[in-house]
Amino acid sequence: MNRYLVLITASVFGFLCSCSSDDPLNPLNGCGSASWSKRVESEINAFNQALMDYSEDPSKANCENYREKGNAYLKALEDVSGCVVGANRASYQNAIDEAKKELSEIDCTEG
């Protein structure tokens, strides 16, 4: 998961300045660096905490929590995908899809 998380994070930072909109009252359409980052902040914090908990104690409960928080973070990233423009959008979505697949393949039956 770490590989895709890094890729997604890099993609997100890469499009921060490339957001646009025709709305003069909201020219960045909620995509300004402070705006979009606030939209995913709680999910990434929860995901990071779940990752630390799972790393310290790889129990079934922590594994399931890690998957749940990871999926919530990926959903939050999808919610801001409108900020990604042009060809970057496909790469961004592919990275999210790969991360979702990887999360779904984690076996939490053993603890």
XYZ file of N, CA, C and O in Angstrom:
444
model
N 0.820 -1.201 0.000
C 0.000 0.000 0.000
C 0.854 1.251 0.000
O 0.476 2.247 -0.584
N 1.987 1.206 0.616
C 2.814 2.400 0.716
C 3.190 2.952 -0.649
O 3.241 4.151 -0.847
N 3.463 2.080 -1.611
C 3.845 2.525 -2.946
C 2.726 3.342 -3.584
O 2.957 4.391 -4.158
N 1.500 2.875 -3.477
C 0.379 3.595 -4.076
C 0.035 4.849 -3.286
O -0.349 5.853 -3.866
N 0.191 4.802 -1.982
C -0.062 5.982 -1.171
C 0.893 7.100 -1.553
O 0.482 8.246 -1.712
N 2.149 6.766 -1.759
C 3.136 7.765 -2.173
C 2.777 8.304 -3.556
O 2.826 9.510 -3.797
N 2.390 7.423 -4.466
C 2.015 7.849 -5.813
C 0.806 8.773 -5.788
O 0.794 9.814 -6.449
N -0.185 8.427 -5.003
C -1.381 9.258 -4.909
C -1.038 10.607 -4.305
O -1.457 11.651 -4.802
N -0.256 10.595 -3.232
C 0.121 11.854 -2.586
C 0.897 12.738 -3.549
O 0.637 13.940 -3.645
N 1.816 12.149 -4.292
C 2.586 12.931 -5.270
C 1.669 13.498 -6.349
O 1.826 14.647 -6.766
N 0.716 12.701 -6.789
C -0.222 13.176 -7.804
C -1.052 14.336 -7.283
O -1.292 15.313 -7.989
N -1.495 14.217 -6.044
C -2.312 15.269 -5.450
C -1.527 16.572 -5.388
O -2.018 17.628 -5.791
N -0.297 16.515 -4.924
C 0.511 17.726 -4.852
C 0.818 18.266 -6.243
O 0.960 19.462 -6.435
N 0.913 17.384 -7.223
C 1.224 17.805 -8.569
C 0.147 18.639 -9.230
O 0.424 19.441 -10.110
N -1.091 18.459 -8.814
C -2.160 19.205 -9.472
C -2.664 20.390 -8.668
O -3.581 21.090 -9.089
N -2.072 20.682 -7.545
C -2.547 21.779 -6.709
C -2.679 23.100 -7.464
O -3.645 23.826 -7.292
N -1.727 23.405 -8.271
C -1.728 24.689 -8.964
C -2.423 24.620 -10.307
O -2.539 25.631 -10.987
N -2.894 23.461 -10.715
C -3.477 23.337 -12.038
C -4.994 23.329 -12.019
O -5.619 23.018 -13.005
N -5.604 23.671 -10.900
C -7.055 23.699 -10.812
C -7.585 24.945 -11.499
O -6.969 25.987 -11.468
N -8.768 24.798 -12.098
C -9.369 25.966 -12.725
C -10.879 25.856 -12.705
O -11.434 24.785 -12.540
N -11.519 26.995 -12.907
C -12.967 27.048 -12.943
C -13.387 28.330 -13.625
O -12.656 29.314 -13.633
N -14.589 28.333 -14.175
C -15.120 29.539 -14.789
C -15.932 30.355 -13.797
O -16.464 31.393 -14.147
N -16.053 29.902 -12.568
C -16.841 30.583 -11.548
C -16.001 31.699 -10.928
O -15.053 31.434 -10.194
N -16.322 32.981 -11.189
C -15.498 34.073 -10.666
C -15.553 34.195 -9.143
O -14.643 34.745 -8.535
N -16.587 33.654 -8.513
C -16.681 33.723 -7.056
C -15.895 32.605 -6.382
O -15.590 32.677 -5.204
N -15.596 31.576 -7.133
C -14.840 30.446 -6.610
C -13.915 29.964 -7.720
O -14.113 28.896 -8.276
N -12.900 30.756 -8.077
C -12.090 30.456 -9.256
C -11.359 29.121 -9.199
O -11.061 28.546 -10.223
N -11.074 28.631 -8.023
C -10.392 27.341 -7.925
C -11.365 26.187 -7.692
O -10.947 25.054 -7.526
N -12.655 26.479 -7.651
C -13.681 25.445 -7.541
C -13.405 24.489 -6.380
O -13.568 23.289 -6.500
N -12.946 25.027 -5.252
C -12.656 24.192 -4.091
C -11.363 23.424 -4.208
O -11.135 22.486 -3.461
N -10.501 23.798 -5.140
C -9.273 23.049 -5.389
C -8.014 23.750 -4.907
O -6.924 23.259 -5.134
N -8.131 24.893 -4.289
C -6.950 25.557 -3.758
C -6.268 24.670 -2.733
O -6.891 23.804 -2.126
N -4.988 24.858 -2.533
C -4.224 23.960 -1.662
C -4.816 23.843 -0.263
O -4.881 22.766 0.297
N -5.269 24.942 0.306
C -5.857 24.869 1.645
C -7.235 24.222 1.598
O -7.604 23.470 2.485
N -7.979 24.490 0.548
C -9.341 23.987 0.444
C -9.406 22.470 0.277
O -10.068 21.782 1.034
N -8.718 21.943 -0.737
C -8.820 20.501 -0.971
C -8.145 19.723 0.134
O -8.598 18.655 0.520
N -7.042 20.249 0.666
C -6.337 19.506 1.707
C -7.183 19.397 2.969
O -7.142 18.378 3.663
N -7.976 20.422 3.250
C -8.886 20.345 4.398
C -9.949 19.280 4.165
O -10.430 18.656 5.108
N -10.305 19.072 2.893
C -11.335 18.088 2.562
C -10.862 16.657 2.777
O -11.677 15.759 2.937
N -9.563 16.409 2.779
C -9.048 15.047 2.980
C -8.246 14.895 4.275
O -7.798 13.805 4.598
N -8.089 15.990 5.013
C -7.231 15.982 6.202
C -7.643 14.944 7.248
O -6.807 14.177 7.739
N -8.896 14.906 7.604
C -9.306 13.971 8.664
C -9.140 12.517 8.225
O -8.753 11.663 9.023
N -9.380 12.241 6.937
C -9.243 10.873 6.448
C -7.779 10.422 6.421
O -7.470 9.295 6.788
N -6.896 11.311 6.002
C -5.481 10.907 5.971
C -4.933 10.759 7.384
O -4.147 9.850 7.663
N -5.369 11.604 8.308
C -4.934 11.462 9.699
C -5.426 10.151 10.297
O -4.676 9.452 10.983
N -6.680 9.812 10.025
C -7.244 8.555 10.533
C -6.535 7.352 9.908
O -6.244 6.361 10.584
N -6.238 7.452 8.624
C -5.543 6.367 7.927
C -4.131 6.193 8.477
O -3.688 5.071 8.735
N -3.422 7.293 8.684
C -2.076 7.213 9.256
C -2.094 6.595 10.647
O -1.224 5.783 10.987
N -3.078 6.973 11.461
C -3.183 6.396 12.801
C -3.477 4.894 12.723
O -2.897 4.100 13.463
N -4.371 4.513 11.816
C -4.695 3.091 11.650
C -3.474 2.307 11.185
O -3.244 1.177 11.626
N -2.672 2.905 10.313
C -1.446 2.256 9.844
C -0.471 2.055 11.000
O 0.109 0.977 11.158
N -0.301 3.065 11.838
C 0.596 2.933 12.997
C 0.079 1.870 13.958
O 0.853 1.047 14.450
N -1.227 1.880 14.221
C -1.807 0.886 15.130
C -1.600 -0.529 14.599
O -1.235 -1.439 15.343
N -1.833 -0.704 13.304
C -1.686 -2.018 12.687
C -0.227 -2.460 12.668
O 0.074 -3.637 12.871
N 0.684 -1.515 12.465
C 2.111 -1.835 12.469
C 2.567 -2.293 13.850
O 3.376 -3.201 13.981
N 2.029 -1.660 14.892
C 2.391 -2.003 16.262
C 1.713 -3.266 16.747
O 2.269 -4.013 17.544
N 0.494 -3.513 16.271
C -0.279 -4.676 16.697
C -1.090 -5.186 15.507
O -2.200 -4.724 15.270
N -0.527 -6.139 14.742
C -1.210 -6.624 13.547
C -2.380 -7.578 13.853
O -2.475 -8.683 13.325
N -3.275 -7.128 14.706
C -4.450 -7.933 15.058
C -5.506 -7.832 13.966
O -5.448 -6.956 13.087
N -6.487 -8.720 14.033
C -7.577 -8.712 13.061
C -8.331 -7.380 13.111
O -8.635 -6.787 12.078
N -8.603 -6.893 14.311
C -9.344 -5.636 14.466
C -8.559 -4.467 13.871
O -9.132 -3.621 13.175
N -7.251 -4.414 14.127
C -6.439 -3.332 13.582
C -6.299 -3.438 12.070
O -6.250 -2.425 11.367
N -6.254 -4.648 11.565
C -6.189 -4.864 10.130
C -7.470 -4.351 9.460
O -7.420 -3.627 8.458
N -8.602 -4.732 10.014
C -9.881 -4.290 9.453
C -10.025 -2.776 9.552
O -10.539 -2.126 8.632
N -9.556 -2.185 10.647
C -9.599 -0.736 10.803
C -8.691 -0.059 9.772
O -9.048 0.965 9.183
N -7.523 -0.639 9.539
C -6.588 -0.124 8.537
C -7.249 -0.114 7.155
O -7.186 0.881 6.429
N -7.892 -1.218 6.803
C -8.585 -1.293 5.501
C -9.709 -0.276 5.419
O -9.875 0.409 4.410
N -10.491 -0.177 6.478
C -11.615 0.761 6.504
C -11.136 2.210 6.349
O -11.679 2.973 5.542
N -10.131 2.582 7.124
C -9.616 3.959 7.057
C -8.922 4.217 5.719
O -8.995 5.329 5.188
N -8.258 3.216 5.181
C -7.635 3.359 3.862
C -8.671 3.598 2.788
O -8.498 4.470 1.922
N -9.756 2.863 2.835
C -10.829 3.055 1.855
C -11.495 4.420 2.014
O -11.851 5.054 1.021
N -11.639 4.883 3.243
C -12.218 6.215 3.477
C -11.299 7.296 2.909
O -11.767 8.272 2.312
N -9.997 7.118 3.075
C -9.036 8.078 2.531
C -9.103 8.088 0.999
O -9.131 9.149 0.367
N -9.148 6.904 0.408
C -9.230 6.827 -1.049
C -10.530 7.437 -1.568
O -10.543 8.101 -2.609
N -11.608 7.249 -0.836
C -12.886 7.868 -1.214
C -12.764 9.382 -1.157
O -13.248 10.098 -2.049
N -12.112 9.901 -0.129
C -11.913 11.347 -0.013
C -11.077 11.868 -1.174
O -11.353 12.944 -1.717
N -10.067 11.099 -1.582
C -9.260 11.506 -2.728
C -10.090 11.498 -4.009
O -9.926 12.365 -4.867
N -10.974 10.536 -4.132
C -11.866 10.518 -5.298
C -12.792 11.724 -5.288
O -13.104 12.277 -6.351
N -13.207 12.124 -4.114
C -14.104 13.284 -4.008
C -13.454 14.573 -4.483
O -14.158 15.505 -4.870
N -12.128 14.646 -4.447
C -11.442 15.850 -4.929
C -10.846 15.630 -6.317
O -10.090 16.468 -6.801
N -11.197 14.543 -6.972
C -10.612 14.245 -8.281
C -10.991 15.273 -9.339
O -10.306 15.396 -10.349
N -12.050 16.039 -9.097
C -12.405 17.098 -10.023
C -11.338 18.172 -10.114
O -11.324 18.970 -11.058
N -10.439 18.205 -9.167
C -9.346 19.178 -9.177
C -8.221 18.749 -10.111
O -7.371 19.549 -10.460
N -8.221 17.492 -10.496
C -7.174 16.987 -11.373
C -7.590 17.277 -12.816
O -8.698 16.961 -13.216
N -6.687 17.857 -13.567
C -7.034 18.251 -14.927
C -6.306 17.413 -15.968
O -5.251 16.841 -15.699
N -6.893 17.351 -17.139
C -6.265 16.729 -18.298
C -5.855 15.288 -18.109
O -6.542 14.494 -17.465
N -4.712 14.958 -18.678
C -4.200 13.585 -18.667
C -3.865 13.110 -17.259
O -3.829 11.906 -17.007
N -3.632 14.028 -16.342
C -3.314 13.635 -14.965
C -4.473 12.911 -14.293
O -4.260 12.113 -13.392
N -5.693 13.188 -14.725
C -6.862 12.586 -14.079
C -6.855 11.063 -14.223
O -7.159 10.345 -13.273
N -6.494 10.559 -15.384
C -6.463 9.105 -15.584
C -5.414 8.456 -14.692
O -5.675 7.422 -14.068
N -4.237 9.054 -14.608
C -3.182 8.509 -13.745
C -3.597 8.545 -12.283
O -3.346 7.608 -11.531
N -4.218 9.625 -11.887
C -4.696 9.802 -10.522
C -5.709 8.710 -10.180
O -5.595 8.041 -9.161
N -6.695 8.516 -11.058
C -7.726 7.510 -10.807
C -7.136 6.105 -10.837
O -7.513 5.253 -10.039
N -6.194 5.847 -11.736
C -5.544 4.531 -11.776
C -4.818 4.236 -10.473
O -4.862 3.109 -9.980
N -4.145 5.232 -9.916
C -3.439 5.039 -8.647
C -4.427 4.727 -7.528
O -4.182 3.846 -6.696
N -5.562 5.415 -7.519
C -6.591 5.143 -6.512
C -7.143 3.734 -6.690
O -7.300 2.984 -5.718
N -7.424 3.359 -7.928
C -7.959 2.014 -8.200
C -6.989 0.921 -7.769
O -7.398 -0.093 -7.192
N -5.704 1.125 -8.052
C -4.690 0.151 -7.645
C -4.603 0.056 -6.120
O -4.463 -1.030 -5.565
N -4.673 1.191 -5.452
C -4.620 1.188 -3.993
C -5.840 0.487 -3.408
O -5.727 -0.270 -2.439
N -7.009 0.711 -4.002
C -8.226 0.017 -3.546
C -8.066 -1.491 -3.708
O -8.440 -2.262 -2.816
N -7.529 -1.899 -4.853
C -7.333 -3.326 -5.104
C -6.383 -3.917 -4.072
O -6.640 -4.986 -3.518
N -5.294 -3.211 -3.821
C -4.321 -3.700 -2.855
C -4.919 -3.800 -1.456
O -4.686 -4.769 -0.728
N -5.716 -2.808 -1.069
C -6.373 -2.857 0.234
C -7.327 -4.040 0.332
O -7.403 -4.715 1.356
N -8.064 -4.292 -0.747
C -9.036 -5.392 -0.739
C -8.379 -6.754 -0.639
O -8.997 -7.724 -0.203
N -7.120 -6.840 -1.032
C -6.408 -8.114 -1.016
C -5.710 -8.410 0.306
O -5.155 -9.483 0.487
N -5.755 -7.473 1.238
C -5.149 -7.712 2.553
C -5.997 -8.724 3.301
O -7.211 -8.584 3.422
N -5.346 -9.772 3.791
C -6.036 -10.823 4.521
C -6.038 -10.501 6.016
O -5.007 -10.536 6.672
N -7.217 -10.173 6.519
C -7.345 -9.833 7.935
C -7.835 -11.004 8.779
O -8.161 -10.825 9.951
N -7.871 -12.204 8.218
C -8.387 -13.341 8.976
C -7.423 -13.817 10.043
O -7.826 -14.448 11.011
N -6.140 -13.539 9.855
C -5.155 -13.957 10.846
C -4.719 -12.748 11.656
O -4.576 -11.659 11.145
N -4.530 -12.930 12.929
C -4.115 -11.807 13.761
C -3.106 -12.164 14.770
O -2.683 -13.218 15.010
